[in-house]
Structure formats: C-alpha cells, structure tokens
Amino acid sequence: MEGLKTALESRQVVVAALAAAAVATAGVAYLTWRTSRRQYVPVGHVSKIYVHPVKSCRGLEVGEAEVTKQGLRLEGVMDRHLLVLDEKDHFVTARTEPSMILITPRCVGNGQVRLEAPGMDPLNLPKPSTDGRVINVTIWDIEGEAVDCGPEAANWLEKYFGKPGFKLVMSAPGLKKRCPVNHTRYKGIATDKDKVGFQEYVAMHLMTESSLDDLNSRLTKPVAMRVFRPNVVVSGSDPLQEDGWQHVRIGKAEFRKMHPCNRCLITTVNPETGVKEGQEPLSTLRSYRLPEDETQKRLFGQAPLLGLMCGVEQEGSIHIGDIVYACV
Ligand SMILES: *[C@@H]1O[C@H](CO)[C@@H](O)[C@H](O)[C@H]1NC(C)=O
Ligand SMILES: *[C@@H]1O[C@H](CO)[C@@H](O)[C@H](O)[C@H]1NC(C)=O
C-alpha cells in the first residue's frame, strides 16, 4: 500500500509538473505571438510590381519578384543597383537628363542586364562583380561603393546622350552599401541593417492605385503609375489610406514604413517620350499633399508627399494578385 501511494503521489507530481510546464510554454508562446504577430488586416491586392535595374531609367513591369533587404530582385538583377555618373562622379538622373527614362534595361539571365534605347544597338553589361575600379558614390549624403562597368558602357551612354563625360557603375555584392542610419531624415528610424544600392534612401517604395486615381481626378491630363517609379502597387485600398500603414505584409515579405515619399521633378518627365512637360503632376500634388505637421515640414520642406518609403523586415517573393495586409 505504502509503495502504491508513493507511486500515485509521484505520478500526480509529474502530472502537475507537466501541466505547469504546459501553461508556462503556452504563456511564453502567447507573449512571443503577441509581440511578433502584428494585427494585420487585409487592405488589398498587389496590382503592379516594378523593378528598376538602372536608377532613373525605365522600370520593368513584372509578374513577380523577390523582396530582399536591399530591394527587389528579378532574375538575379537588383532594383537600382546600376547608376549613371557624370565626369565628376556625381549621379545623373532624369531631372537633368530626361531622355535617360527611355533607356530600357532587360534581364538576360545570370544577373546580367542588357541596355536598349531608341536609335541604339543593345549593350550587354558585364556580370555583377567587384573587378574594376571602385568609386565612392554619394547620393543624398549617403555614401556607398560602386564598380565602374567599363569603357564600352561609358561610350554607349555618351553616344546616346550625344555628349561626353558619362559612365555606368554598379553596386555589386561585397561592395559597401549605402545606409541611411545617420541621415537627418532617417536618424532613429532606419537601422544599421537598412542598406541599399542606389535607391534614394530605403529598399522599397509602395504606392496605391486609389491614391493615383484620386490625384488623376484632379488633373486635366492623367498620369501613369510609372511616373512615380514605385516597386509595389496596391489595389483595393481607400485613397491615401496607406498614410496610416505602419507595417505591410505580402506573402512572407514584411515591410516597415519609414516615411511618406517626397515627390520630386522626375514626376514631370513623361515616361513614354522622355520629355519634361511642365509642372504637373507636382503642382497639383502640392495643392493637397504638402507636409502638414512640424516634423514633416522640417524634413520635407515644400515637397508634396505621396506613397510610402519602406524598409524590409522579412524577405520573400511577391506576385501580382497577392493579398496585401497592413497594420496601423
Ligand atoms: C572611399 O572612401 C573611403 C572612406 O569612406 C576612403 O577610405 C577611400 O580612400 C575612398 N576611395 C576612393 C577611391 O576615393
Ligand atoms: C553612423 O554614425 C556612427 C556614430 O558616428 C558611426 O559609428 C557609424 O559607423 C555610422 N554609420 C554609417 C552607416 O555611416
């Protein structure tokens, strides 16, 4: 009897211990779930995906792409990891060379890019590598390294622009990336992990169809989505609803909003003709989207705001039609 009682008691102790352990495990799991699971709600679908292999050149509208910490990747080609420089190694964009918006980069496999442009023979660029002259490139006060793509690419650009002094550079794996962590606008917002090639500041740029429709309803001549050069476009949300999204999830990929996107003169270049056509849509945007609070005024001045600039928290592939979740 004595032995049986002890056995029963010890069994009860084991059961109690197991129960306690189960409660503790569930508690920890719940806390982990609460902190890691954001309260996401569906807000729409992915309607467009754009990859821009060369900064300020034509974007490729694609059906799917991989989200990486350093931006979108398409067939091994990264978003905005190729860049045009002038003779002083300053970066060149469609602000000063609007015709560059007609240069179309094609992905030809193995991470290689071919450039096509009106009146030009196509040019196959070298594979991403660190072979070649390394140049320090500064865009908006943020420095990174680039490697010169060589004389053939330089000659091609000079022929297209009809003047000397241009070269093409790339941000290959192994080179120092640009990190906005110490930039006035991104201090306390970006981290050491937010590293990019030649994107303005951060890896992802998100827009919504409804906010573009809303803008177009105020314009006499509607503009196309590609004018804004986003990476991901969401359909189905309310106009300007994205202002309140703090995190966005698409499939496994997760983005963190850092800032609204301050719009610049590039939006005034017609992406189909490569010609600057007056002040629209910028001046209409200014009529209802100027920075409002003091912080935004200090950071963005008189630049109107539309769309979101996001960092990447989780990588993953995204496809047209994927459900987009956001948490506010
Ligand atoms: C690039 O900048 C780093 C410091 O940021 C400097 O040490 C290096 O010499 C520079 N390289 C060139 C080629 O100017
Ligand atoms: C940012 O500033 C800190 C402190 O000066 C410095 O240690 C760090 O290297 C800087 N990071 C970048 C990416 O410039």
Short mmCIF file of C-alpha atoms and ligand atoms in Angstrom, two decimals:
data_model
loop_
_atom_site.label_atom_id
_atom_site.label_comp_id
_atom_site.label_asym_id
_atom_site.label_seq_id
_atom_site.Cartn_x
_atom_site.Cartn_y
_atom_site.Cartn_z
CA MET A 1 0.00 0.00 0.00
CA GLU A 2 2.75 2.37 1.03
CA GLY A 3 4.59 1.75 -2.26
CA LEU A 4 1.44 2.25 -4.36
CA LYS A 5 0.61 5.53 -2.58
CA THR A 6 4.09 6.87 -3.23
CA ALA A 7 3.84 5.85 -6.85
CA LEU A 8 0.46 7.57 -7.14
CA GLU A 9 1.76 10.69 -5.45
CA SER A 10 4.80 10.86 -7.63
CA ARG A 11 2.60 10.37 -10.67
CA GLN A 12 0.47 13.30 -9.52
CA VAL A 13 3.60 15.37 -9.06
CA VAL A 14 4.71 14.53 -12.60
CA VAL A 15 1.27 15.39 -14.00
CA ALA A 16 1.23 18.66 -12.06
CA ALA A 17 4.74 19.48 -13.26
CA LEU A 18 3.78 18.69 -16.86
CA ALA A 19 0.68 20.85 -16.55
CA ALA A 20 2.70 23.73 -15.12
CA ALA A 21 5.25 23.37 -17.89
CA ALA A 22 2.47 23.37 -20.47
CA VAL A 23 0.98 26.56 -19.00
CA ALA A 24 4.40 28.22 -18.94
CA THR A 25 5.12 27.18 -22.53
CA ALA A 26 1.74 28.44 -23.66
CA GLY A 27 2.38 31.73 -21.83
CA VAL A 28 5.76 32.24 -23.49
CA ALA A 29 4.28 31.23 -26.84
CA TYR A 30 1.45 33.72 -26.34
CA LEU A 31 3.83 36.55 -25.48
CA THR A 32 6.01 35.72 -28.48
CA TRP A 33 2.91 35.60 -30.64
CA ARG A 34 1.70 38.95 -29.29
CA THR A 35 4.99 40.70 -29.94
CA SER A 36 5.82 39.08 -33.27
CA ARG A 37 2.28 38.87 -34.67
CA ARG A 38 1.18 42.30 -35.64
CA GLN A 39 -2.52 42.93 -36.00
CA TYR A 40 -2.59 42.68 -39.77
CA VAL A 41 -5.78 43.21 -41.73
CA PRO A 42 -6.20 42.68 -45.49
CA VAL A 43 -6.16 46.02 -47.33
CA GLY A 44 -5.99 45.00 -50.99
CA HIS A 45 -4.03 43.11 -53.61
CA VAL A 46 -0.73 43.58 -55.42
CA SER A 47 -1.67 45.10 -58.78
CA LYS A 48 1.77 46.00 -60.17
CA ILE A 49 5.40 45.22 -59.46
CA TYR A 50 8.23 47.29 -60.95
CA VAL A 51 11.95 46.64 -60.90
CA HIS A 52 14.26 49.47 -62.00
CA PRO A 53 17.67 47.89 -62.67
CA VAL A 54 19.24 51.29 -63.55
CA LYS A 55 18.37 54.29 -61.40
CA SER A 56 16.24 56.78 -63.37
CA CYS A 57 15.96 54.51 -66.42
CA ARG A 58 12.78 52.70 -67.45
CA GLY A 59 11.25 50.36 -64.87
CA LEU A 60 10.28 46.79 -65.81
CA GLU A 61 6.70 45.84 -65.01
CA VAL A 62 6.82 42.22 -63.89
CA GLY A 63 4.53 39.49 -62.56
CA GLU A 64 6.68 38.53 -59.59
CA ALA A 65 9.91 39.45 -57.85
CA GLU A 66 11.87 38.62 -54.75
CA VAL A 67 11.89 41.08 -51.88
CA THR A 68 15.39 41.27 -50.38
CA LYS A 69 16.71 43.52 -47.62
CA GLN A 70 18.41 45.60 -50.32
CA GLY A 71 15.38 45.90 -52.57
CA LEU A 72 13.56 43.89 -55.22
CA ARG A 73 15.42 41.25 -57.19
CA LEU A 74 14.40 39.98 -60.63
CA GLU A 75 16.31 37.09 -62.23
CA GLY A 76 19.36 37.96 -60.14
CA VAL A 77 19.13 41.65 -61.03
CA MET A 78 18.66 44.08 -58.14
CA ASP A 79 16.47 47.18 -58.17
CA ARG A 80 18.57 50.34 -58.69
CA HIS A 81 21.98 48.76 -58.30
CA LEU A 82 23.21 50.31 -61.58
CA LEU A 83 23.79 54.05 -61.81
CA VAL A 84 24.89 56.67 -64.33
CA LEU A 85 27.63 59.07 -63.18
CA ASP A 86 28.91 62.28 -64.79
CA GLU A 87 32.57 63.25 -65.22
CA LYS A 88 32.74 64.44 -61.59
CA ASP A 89 31.31 61.11 -60.36
CA HIS A 90 28.04 62.82 -59.43
CA PHE A 91 24.96 60.68 -60.01
CA VAL A 92 22.81 61.52 -63.02
CA THR A 93 19.02 61.24 -63.10
CA ALA A 94 16.14 62.20 -65.39
CA ARG A 95 15.99 65.54 -63.55
CA THR A 96 18.92 66.71 -65.69
CA GLU A 97 18.87 64.06 -68.47
CA PRO A 98 15.16 63.34 -69.06
CA SER A 99 15.89 61.14 -72.11
CA MET A 100 17.50 58.51 -69.87
CA ILE A 101 14.00 57.46 -68.86
CA LEU A 102 13.76 55.82 -72.33
CA ILE A 103 16.75 53.54 -71.69
CA THR A 104 15.24 50.10 -71.04
CA PRO A 105 17.28 47.57 -69.07
CA ARG A 106 16.46 43.90 -69.81
CA CYS A 107 17.32 40.96 -67.57
CA VAL A 108 19.11 38.37 -69.70
CA GLY A 109 19.91 35.71 -67.05
CA ASN A 110 22.70 35.16 -64.52
CA GLY A 111 22.05 38.59 -63.07
CA GLN A 112 23.14 40.22 -66.31
CA VAL A 113 21.50 43.26 -67.87
CA ARG A 114 21.20 44.42 -71.47
CA LEU A 115 20.51 48.09 -72.19
CA GLU A 116 18.21 49.08 -75.05
CA ALA A 117 17.41 52.62 -76.17
CA PRO A 118 15.87 54.34 -79.21
CA GLY A 119 18.38 54.56 -82.06
CA MET A 120 20.99 52.48 -80.22
CA ASP A 121 22.36 48.95 -80.63
CA PRO A 122 21.65 46.94 -77.47
CA LEU A 123 24.51 46.76 -74.99
CA ASN A 124 25.24 43.70 -72.81
CA LEU A 125 26.65 44.77 -69.45
CA PRO A 126 29.25 42.77 -67.53
CA LYS A 127 28.10 40.39 -64.76
CA PRO A 128 27.94 41.91 -61.27
CA SER A 129 31.44 41.63 -59.86
CA THR A 130 33.93 43.63 -57.84
CA ASP A 131 36.51 43.53 -60.66
CA GLY A 132 37.27 47.02 -61.84
CA ARG A 133 37.84 50.46 -60.46
CA VAL A 134 35.96 51.07 -57.19
CA ILE A 135 34.39 54.52 -56.90
CA ASN A 136 32.81 56.15 -53.84
CA VAL A 137 29.33 57.29 -54.78
CA THR A 138 27.30 59.70 -52.69
CA ILE A 139 23.56 60.08 -53.19
CA TRP A 140 21.73 62.43 -50.82
CA ASP A 141 24.70 62.50 -48.43
CA ILE A 142 24.81 58.70 -48.13
CA GLU A 143 27.96 57.09 -49.40
CA GLY A 144 28.47 53.64 -50.86
CA GLU A 145 30.88 51.90 -53.20
CA ALA A 146 30.40 51.14 -56.86
CA VAL A 147 32.47 49.48 -59.53
CA ASP A 148 32.96 51.02 -62.96
CA CYS A 149 31.25 48.98 -65.70
CA GLY A 150 33.98 49.96 -68.14
CA PRO A 151 34.60 51.98 -71.32
CA GLU A 152 32.10 50.15 -73.54
CA ALA A 153 29.18 51.15 -71.29
CA ALA A 154 30.56 54.68 -70.95
CA ASN A 155 30.84 55.05 -74.74
CA TRP A 156 27.31 53.73 -75.22
CA LEU A 157 25.91 56.32 -72.79
CA GLU A 158 27.93 59.14 -74.33
CA LYS A 159 26.64 58.21 -77.78
CA TYR A 160 23.05 58.11 -76.51
CA PHE A 161 23.27 61.44 -74.66
CA GLY A 162 25.27 62.97 -77.53
CA LYS A 163 27.92 64.39 -75.21
CA PRO A 164 30.97 63.13 -73.30
CA GLY A 165 31.54 62.60 -69.58
CA PHE A 166 29.25 59.72 -68.60
CA LYS A 167 29.90 56.30 -67.11
CA LEU A 168 27.89 53.44 -65.69
CA VAL A 169 28.66 51.93 -62.29
CA MET A 170 27.20 49.06 -60.28
CA SER A 171 26.81 48.16 -56.65
CA ALA A 172 28.00 44.54 -56.69
CA PRO A 173 27.83 42.08 -53.75
CA GLY A 174 30.84 42.65 -51.49
CA LEU A 175 30.93 46.42 -52.02
CA LYS A 176 29.88 48.84 -49.28
CA LYS A 177 26.15 49.55 -49.50
CA ARG A 178 24.51 52.87 -48.68
CA CYS A 179 22.92 53.04 -45.22
CA PRO A 180 20.67 55.96 -44.16
CA VAL A 181 21.03 55.35 -40.40
CA ASN A 182 22.86 58.65 -39.80
CA HIS A 183 20.91 60.74 -42.30
CA THR A 184 18.88 63.65 -40.86
CA ARG A 185 15.65 62.19 -42.20
CA TYR A 186 16.32 58.63 -41.10
CA LYS A 187 18.11 59.00 -37.73
CA GLY A 188 16.16 56.98 -35.19
CA ILE A 189 14.07 55.46 -37.99
CA ALA A 190 16.50 53.40 -40.06
CA THR A 191 18.93 50.90 -38.54
CA ASP A 192 22.38 49.56 -39.49
CA LYS A 193 20.56 46.75 -41.28
CA ASP A 194 18.81 49.05 -43.75
CA LYS A 195 21.29 49.00 -46.61
CA VAL A 196 20.61 49.81 -50.24
CA GLY A 197 22.27 50.24 -53.59
CA PHE A 198 21.28 53.44 -55.41
CA GLN A 199 17.67 53.71 -54.25
CA GLU A 200 17.02 57.14 -52.71
CA TYR A 201 17.22 56.02 -49.07
CA VAL A 202 15.43 52.74 -48.47
CA ALA A 203 14.73 49.42 -50.15
CA MET A 204 11.04 49.60 -51.07
CA HIS A 205 8.68 52.19 -52.46
CA LEU A 206 4.96 51.47 -52.27
CA MET A 207 2.04 53.22 -53.97
CA THR A 208 -1.69 52.57 -54.24
CA GLU A 209 -3.98 52.65 -57.29
CA SER A 210 -6.67 54.60 -55.42
CA SER A 211 -4.29 57.40 -54.42
CA LEU A 212 -3.20 57.71 -58.06
CA ASP A 213 -6.88 57.70 -59.20
CA ASP A 214 -7.57 60.40 -56.62
CA LEU A 215 -4.69 62.51 -57.97
CA ASN A 216 -5.76 61.89 -61.59
CA SER A 217 -9.31 63.05 -60.79
CA ARG A 218 -7.75 66.45 -60.01
CA LEU A 219 -5.58 66.61 -63.17
CA THR A 220 -6.69 67.62 -66.67
CA LYS A 221 -4.20 65.08 -68.11
CA PRO A 222 -4.00 61.88 -66.04
CA VAL A 223 -0.56 60.42 -65.36
CA ALA A 224 0.52 56.78 -65.39
CA MET A 225 1.66 54.88 -62.32
CA ARG A 226 5.19 54.52 -63.69
CA VAL A 227 5.65 58.30 -63.33
CA PHE A 228 6.08 57.67 -59.59
CA ARG A 229 8.54 54.80 -60.01
CA PRO A 230 7.18 52.59 -57.19
CA ASN A 231 8.22 48.98 -56.57
CA VAL A 232 4.87 47.64 -55.40
CA VAL A 233 1.40 48.94 -56.21
CA VAL A 234 -1.64 48.00 -54.13
CA SER A 235 -5.21 47.98 -55.45
CA GLY A 236 -8.39 47.90 -53.37
CA SER A 237 -7.49 50.27 -50.54
CA ASP A 238 -9.10 53.68 -49.97
CA PRO A 239 -7.35 56.80 -51.33
CA LEU A 240 -4.48 57.86 -49.04
CA GLN A 241 -5.32 55.09 -46.57
CA GLU A 242 -1.68 53.96 -46.88
CA ASP A 243 -0.59 57.04 -44.89
CA GLY A 244 -1.59 55.11 -41.78
CA TRP A 245 0.06 51.78 -42.57
CA GLN A 246 2.97 51.12 -40.21
CA HIS A 247 3.75 47.63 -41.45
CA VAL A 248 2.81 45.85 -44.65
CA ARG A 249 2.92 42.11 -45.29
CA ILE A 250 2.72 40.38 -48.68
CA GLY A 251 3.21 36.60 -48.56
CA LYS A 252 6.24 36.09 -46.31
CA ALA A 253 7.66 39.53 -47.09
CA GLU A 254 7.23 42.23 -44.45
CA PHE A 255 7.89 45.96 -44.81
CA ARG A 256 8.22 48.68 -42.23
CA LYS A 257 7.09 52.19 -43.14
CA MET A 258 9.79 54.75 -42.56
CA HIS A 259 8.45 57.88 -44.25
CA PRO A 260 5.96 59.07 -46.82
CA CYS A 261 7.64 59.58 -50.20
CA ASN A 262 8.54 63.17 -51.03
CA ARG A 263 7.84 63.70 -54.72
CA CYS A 264 10.34 65.41 -57.00
CA LEU A 265 10.74 66.84 -60.51
CA ILE A 266 11.20 63.39 -62.06
CA THR A 267 7.41 63.04 -61.88
CA THR A 268 7.17 65.80 -64.50
CA VAL A 269 9.08 63.75 -67.11
CA ASN A 270 6.78 61.86 -69.48
CA PRO A 271 7.98 58.24 -69.21
CA GLU A 272 6.91 57.46 -72.81
CA THR A 273 8.60 60.43 -74.52
CA GLY A 274 11.46 61.31 -72.16
CA VAL A 275 10.40 64.95 -72.22
CA LYS A 276 9.68 67.23 -69.26
CA GLU A 277 6.17 68.54 -69.72
CA GLY A 278 5.56 71.49 -67.41
CA GLN A 279 4.96 71.22 -63.67
CA GLU A 280 2.29 68.52 -63.43
CA PRO A 281 1.53 66.36 -61.52
CA LEU A 282 3.80 68.07 -58.98
CA SER A 283 1.92 71.36 -58.69
CA THR A 284 -1.48 69.69 -58.25
CA LEU A 285 0.04 67.38 -55.63
CA ARG A 286 1.30 70.47 -53.82
CA SER A 287 -2.26 71.78 -53.61
CA TYR A 288 -3.32 69.00 -51.23
CA ARG A 289 -0.31 66.94 -50.15
CA LEU A 290 2.20 69.38 -48.64
CA PRO A 291 3.79 68.36 -45.33
CA GLU A 292 1.39 69.22 -42.51
CA ASP A 293 2.93 68.69 -39.12
CA GLU A 294 6.12 70.39 -37.92
CA THR A 295 8.27 67.25 -38.17
CA GLN A 296 7.27 66.65 -41.78
CA LYS A 297 7.80 70.34 -42.63
CA ARG A 298 11.28 70.21 -41.13
CA LEU A 299 12.18 67.02 -43.02
CA PHE A 300 10.48 67.59 -46.37
CA GLY A 301 10.01 71.35 -46.74
CA GLN A 302 7.79 72.13 -49.73
CA ALA A 303 7.90 68.67 -51.32
CA PRO A 304 4.45 67.06 -51.64
CA LEU A 305 4.12 63.57 -50.15
CA LEU A 306 2.59 60.50 -51.78
CA GLY A 307 3.26 56.79 -51.28
CA LEU A 308 5.43 55.07 -48.71
CA MET A 309 9.16 54.53 -48.27
CA CYS A 310 9.70 51.21 -46.52
CA GLY A 311 12.48 49.09 -45.11
CA VAL A 312 12.39 45.31 -45.45
CA GLU A 313 11.96 43.28 -42.26
CA GLN A 314 11.33 39.89 -43.85
CA GLU A 315 12.35 38.74 -47.29
CA GLY A 316 10.05 36.72 -49.55
CA SER A 317 8.67 36.56 -53.05
CA ILE A 318 5.70 38.66 -54.17
CA HIS A 319 3.33 38.17 -57.09
CA ILE A 320 0.62 40.10 -58.85
CA GLY A 321 -2.68 39.25 -57.13
CA ASP A 322 -1.15 38.50 -53.70
CA ILE A 323 -3.22 39.74 -50.77
CA VAL A 324 -1.69 42.79 -49.08
CA TYR A 325 -2.02 43.04 -45.30
CA ALA A 326 -1.28 46.15 -43.28
CA CYS A 327 -1.26 47.09 -39.65
CA VAL A 328 -1.87 50.64 -38.49
C1 LIG B 1 36.35 56.00 -50.45
O1 LIG B 1 36.01 56.47 -49.16
C2 LIG B 1 36.75 55.86 -48.10
C3 LIG B 1 36.22 56.40 -46.79
O2 LIG B 1 34.85 56.49 -46.78
C4 LIG B 1 38.23 56.14 -48.28
O3 LIG B 1 38.96 55.47 -47.29
C5 LIG B 1 38.68 55.67 -49.66
O4 LIG B 1 40.03 56.04 -49.87
C6 LIG B 1 37.82 56.27 -50.76
N1 LIG B 1 38.17 55.69 -52.03
C7 LIG B 1 38.37 56.39 -53.14
C8 LIG B 1 38.72 55.62 -54.35
O5 LIG B 1 38.27 57.62 -53.16
C1 LIG B 2 26.74 56.27 -38.06
O1 LIG B 2 27.34 57.05 -37.05
C2 LIG B 2 28.00 56.27 -36.06
C3 LIG B 2 28.47 57.23 -34.97
O2 LIG B 2 29.20 58.29 -35.50
C4 LIG B 2 29.14 55.50 -36.70
O3 LIG B 2 29.79 54.70 -35.73
C5 LIG B 2 28.59 54.60 -37.80
O4 LIG B 2 29.63 53.94 -38.48
C6 LIG B 2 27.78 55.42 -38.79
N1 LIG B 2 27.13 54.50 -39.71
C7 LIG B 2 27.08 54.72 -41.03
C8 LIG B 2 26.44 53.66 -41.84
O5 LIG B 2 27.51 55.73 -41.55
#
